[in-house]
Steps between C-alpha positions, in 0.01 A plus 500: 500500500651820360157658457387384841814642663480829312131556576565412865790748501262766369258421780778496760633839399147650511528627147194632319292197406531370856519811716149433641342818624207423728402825669406827334790685662741243359354553155576870513860479617543269801816543703620777268293745705640378831869532420700781348862573416735225616234256619331512162837461324588197713169331416558548130866392523386184677243424233747548217773305681252214533426526128874488419545198728214310336636588155844372600357177639290443188798555271723271710244221538361494148728685255844374600603800708831640380536261203464652151179446307679320216827315536681603182757757394368854532302426817779330697719812476259704713578478876273285715380773743363686199274203416361482852436876502332479159270221614413685822421815299283293268289380791479844659368634167257207490380587853433860390335391175264262679407780742397716206323228302292291742196590708496461877384173658240484773583322824279198424655464154849489650393239755346286224816533292723403790299221660315348204762540227853554626493263798377193300742575215799535732411189704442301181832616356678406823347151497581461130864602551536271801349206310736554204802516732394186686404296190824565313710474819641852455496586870839577653634235734 
């Protein structure tokens, strides 16, 4: 589920493998030509704020959020906000690294990935989790 969430976060933030240019003008520069100065800055601030939000959600959902990586002596002395910031920075670096390392998807490849791979995996995982909770009577009352 971590990989599915992280790849979906990449697609949601329109980062490089999933930024999907379709027209020739969008391949050259897209909305960068249309806006200048503050409008351009606000677009880029919005994109990077979205990337920070997705990094924070990924670190909270899957890496324990503000908890230290290891629960023994030298690590428990470091304050908890530092751990959350470190994990968020790790994912922001991972976002930038993936942008530099992977080629761009085509639109049909993204649709196949979403509908033929991610949807069945997520529905199967939901049914599996529900069946485990029901069979062992772990549902809250």
